[in-house]
Amino acid sequence: MSDLTVLIAGGAGFIGSHLCDALVERGDGVVCVDNLITGGRRNVSHLDDRPGFRFVDCDVAALTEEALGAAGIDPSTLDVMVNLASPASPRDYRALPLETLHAGSVGTTALLELARATSARFVLGSTSEVYGDPHQHPQVETYWGNVNPIGERSVYDEAKRFGEAVTSAYHRRHELDCAIVRIFNTYGPRMKLDDGRVVTNFVGQALRGEPLTVYGDGSQTRSLCYVDDLVRGLMATIDADSYGPYNLGNPIELTILELAGLVLELTGSDSTAVKLPLPADDPHRRRPDITRAHADLGWEPKVGLREGLLATIESLRRDLDT
Ligand code: UDP
């Protein structure tokens, strides 16, 4: 049981909406803020009649005490602000490059300013992309990363790196109670079938009987975390008073070709695979070292890959049918 009031910027997105669910479920007040450019109102519409849940249609960069007041929310009641507001799939941030830079920079700063004005704890949803195409493996939080500052992915990577820098500056300059979490590849129900990410592409293709699009030779790796595990890590960070940064992800690493095989097996599909060019600057490998999150937050993922993929396949199958 908890009685916090938590503002979640990007709360109608994939991860944000699951966080809204979990916080409402344990009795917290939730103010879900989203401009819906990549999030979906229907991801949280089932919460509309739950006491303590409020939805505010607003760009994080425009979020001020006045804007909240106009929406009927007293900013002084907010205990924690979580910033998950950004396009997050490579397809989305390539299509929305300036919006992504704006959300990560102006948006993060606006939310920090609001947290400072209301003395709320601030949790930044950062990303494993701050490590870029990493030279250190697995990635520990002390690694500074290898990012191409002018490549197509830079709009996301550098916006998140700026977000970490400005959060750290508020922490030092204003002694703001802050935390940074670096979110690794996460999957689960409510991902958009057309968002271009590997799990949704492969599952959608397998269910439709289309070839699975493997980019490059498929030897690149990712470590996939089920959304429920990730949300438990976010909640532990909300409840803690430490700063991190914390890697949140599942250290079980597999190649993209292995993932394609697993999706074919679990869907029972007889689709084949087709190789397409590797996108520019696509990281070759990625795996979180989660020693710090385990030590400080007592957090570790619990859902196995097969179990998580089966739940995701079932949910995406329903989305395909509707
Ligand atoms: N990928 C792929 N086929 C697809 C979509 C993605 O082979 O249809 C690869 C992509 O090149 C990358 C990995 O899968 O190496 C993960 O891509 P995703 O877009 O899911 O997330 P990222 O980790 O790159 O942000």
PDB file of N, CA and C and ligand atoms in Angstrom, residues 90 129 153 185 196-198 201-202 213-215 220 222 256 279 282 286, ligand 1:
ATOM      1  N   PRO A  90      13.167   3.123 -33.073  1.00  0.00           N
ATOM      2  CA  PRO A  90      13.984   3.752 -34.116  1.00  0.00           C
ATOM      3  C   PRO A  90      13.146   4.273 -35.283  1.00  0.00           C
ATOM      4  N   GLU A 129      20.628   3.289 -25.101  1.00  0.00           N
ATOM      5  CA  GLU A 129      21.210   3.978 -26.262  1.00  0.00           C
ATOM      6  C   GLU A 129      22.263   5.006 -25.855  1.00  0.00           C
ATOM      7  N   ARG A 153      20.506   7.977 -35.452  1.00  0.00           N
ATOM      8  CA  ARG A 153      20.058   7.608 -34.108  1.00  0.00           C
ATOM      9  C   ARG A 153      20.356   8.693 -33.085  1.00  0.00           C
ATOM     10  N   ASN A 185      16.123  -2.784 -24.037  1.00  0.00           N
ATOM     11  CA  ASN A 185      15.007  -3.257 -24.885  1.00  0.00           C
ATOM     12  C   ASN A 185      13.923  -3.942 -24.060  1.00  0.00           C
ATOM     13  N   GLY A 196       7.799  -0.877 -35.674  1.00  0.00           N
ATOM     14  CA  GLY A 196       9.068  -1.124 -36.372  1.00  0.00           C
ATOM     15  C   GLY A 196      10.106  -1.843 -35.541  1.00  0.00           C
ATOM     16  N   ARG A 197       9.817  -2.096 -34.268  1.00  0.00           N
ATOM     17  CA  ARG A 197      10.823  -2.771 -33.444  1.00  0.00           C
ATOM     18  C   ARG A 197      10.833  -4.268 -33.709  1.00  0.00           C
ATOM     19  N   VAL A 198      11.907  -4.894 -33.255  1.00  0.00           N
ATOM     20  CA  VAL A 198      12.137  -6.265 -33.699  1.00  0.00           C
ATOM     21  C   VAL A 198      11.071  -7.239 -33.201  1.00  0.00           C
ATOM     22  N   ASN A 201       7.761  -6.518 -35.101  1.00  0.00           N
ATOM     23  CA  ASN A 201       7.896  -6.898 -36.513  1.00  0.00           C
ATOM     24  C   ASN A 201       7.863  -8.410 -36.673  1.00  0.00           C
ATOM     25  N   PHE A 202       8.706  -9.107 -35.905  1.00  0.00           N
ATOM     26  CA  PHE A 202       8.805 -10.563 -36.070  1.00  0.00           C
ATOM     27  C   PHE A 202       7.479 -11.255 -35.730  1.00  0.00           C
ATOM     28  N   THR A 213      11.837 -10.126 -41.258  1.00  0.00           N
ATOM     29  CA  THR A 213      12.854  -9.228 -41.821  1.00  0.00           C
ATOM     30  C   THR A 213      14.043  -9.120 -40.868  1.00  0.00           C
ATOM     31  N   VAL A 214      15.093  -9.882 -41.171  1.00  0.00           N
ATOM     32  CA  VAL A 214      16.301  -9.830 -40.345  1.00  0.00           C
ATOM     33  C   VAL A 214      17.238  -8.786 -40.954  1.00  0.00           C
ATOM     34  N   TYR A 215      17.588  -7.783 -40.178  1.00  0.00           N
ATOM     35  CA  TYR A 215      18.477  -6.731 -40.693  1.00  0.00           C
ATOM     36  C   TYR A 215      19.934  -7.170 -40.517  1.00  0.00           C
ATOM     37  N   GLN A 220      23.827  -9.555 -34.649  1.00  0.00           N
ATOM     38  CA  GLN A 220      23.785  -8.530 -33.590  1.00  0.00           C
ATOM     39  C   GLN A 220      22.911  -9.035 -32.443  1.00  0.00           C
ATOM     40  N   ARG A 222      20.640  -8.465 -28.690  1.00  0.00           N
ATOM     41  CA  ARG A 222      19.876  -7.617 -27.778  1.00  0.00           C
ATOM     42  C   ARG A 222      19.522  -8.478 -26.567  1.00  0.00           C
ATOM     43  N   ILE A 256      19.740 -11.727 -33.032  1.00  0.00           N
ATOM     44  CA  ILE A 256      18.470 -11.460 -33.714  1.00  0.00           C
ATOM     45  C   ILE A 256      18.026 -12.702 -34.499  1.00  0.00           C
ATOM     46  N   PRO A 279      20.433  -1.170 -40.556  1.00  0.00           N
ATOM     47  CA  PRO A 279      20.347   0.297 -40.468  1.00  0.00           C
ATOM     48  C   PRO A 279      21.663   0.910 -39.969  1.00  0.00           C
ATOM     49  N   ASP A 282      23.529   0.752 -36.176  1.00  0.00           N
ATOM     50  CA  ASP A 282      22.806  -0.238 -35.365  1.00  0.00           C
ATOM     51  C   ASP A 282      23.810  -0.885 -34.390  1.00  0.00           C
ATOM     52  N   ARG A 286      24.345  -5.751 -27.079  1.00  0.00           N
ATOM     53  CA  ARG A 286      23.827  -4.963 -25.952  1.00  0.00           C
ATOM     54  C   ARG A 286      23.386  -5.924 -24.852  1.00  0.00           C
TER      55      ARG A 286
HETATM   56  N1  UDP B   1      15.775  -5.667 -36.353  1.00  0.00           N
HETATM   57  C1  UDP B   1      15.636  -6.657 -37.327  1.00  0.00           C
HETATM   58  N2  UDP B   1      14.471  -6.739 -38.005  1.00  0.00           N
HETATM   59  C2  UDP B   1      13.409  -5.915 -37.769  1.00  0.00           C
HETATM   60  C3  UDP B   1      13.536  -4.917 -36.768  1.00  0.00           C
HETATM   61  C4  UDP B   1      14.734  -4.821 -36.082  1.00  0.00           C
HETATM   62  O1  UDP B   1      16.577  -7.432 -37.583  1.00  0.00           O
HETATM   63  O2  UDP B   1      12.379  -6.080 -38.435  1.00  0.00           O
HETATM   64  C5  UDP B   1      17.030  -5.586 -35.601  1.00  0.00           C
HETATM   65  C6  UDP B   1      17.648  -4.191 -35.563  1.00  0.00           C
HETATM   66  O3  UDP B   1      18.494  -4.004 -36.671  1.00  0.00           O
HETATM   67  C7  UDP B   1      18.414  -4.255 -34.256  1.00  0.00           C
HETATM   68  C8  UDP B   1      17.561  -5.152 -33.363  1.00  0.00           C
HETATM   69  O4  UDP B   1      16.736  -5.896 -34.261  1.00  0.00           O
HETATM   70  O5  UDP B   1      19.668  -4.855 -34.433  1.00  0.00           O
HETATM   71  C9  UDP B   1      16.690  -4.392 -32.386  1.00  0.00           C
HETATM   72  O6  UDP B   1      16.005  -3.409 -33.097  1.00  0.00           O
HETATM   73  P1  UDP B   1      14.848  -2.527 -32.444  1.00  0.00           P
HETATM   74  O7  UDP B   1      14.389  -1.569 -33.501  1.00  0.00           O
HETATM   75  O8  UDP B   1      13.832  -3.396 -31.830  1.00  0.00           O
HETATM   76  O9  UDP B   1      15.530  -1.757 -31.226  1.00  0.00           O
HETATM   77  P2  UDP B   1      16.956  -1.081 -30.971  1.00  0.00           P
HETATM   78  O10 UDP B   1      17.597  -1.955 -29.963  1.00  0.00           O
HETATM   79  O11 UDP B   1      17.743  -1.061 -32.259  1.00  0.00           O
HETATM   80  O12 UDP B   1      16.632   0.268 -30.487  1.00  0.00           O
END
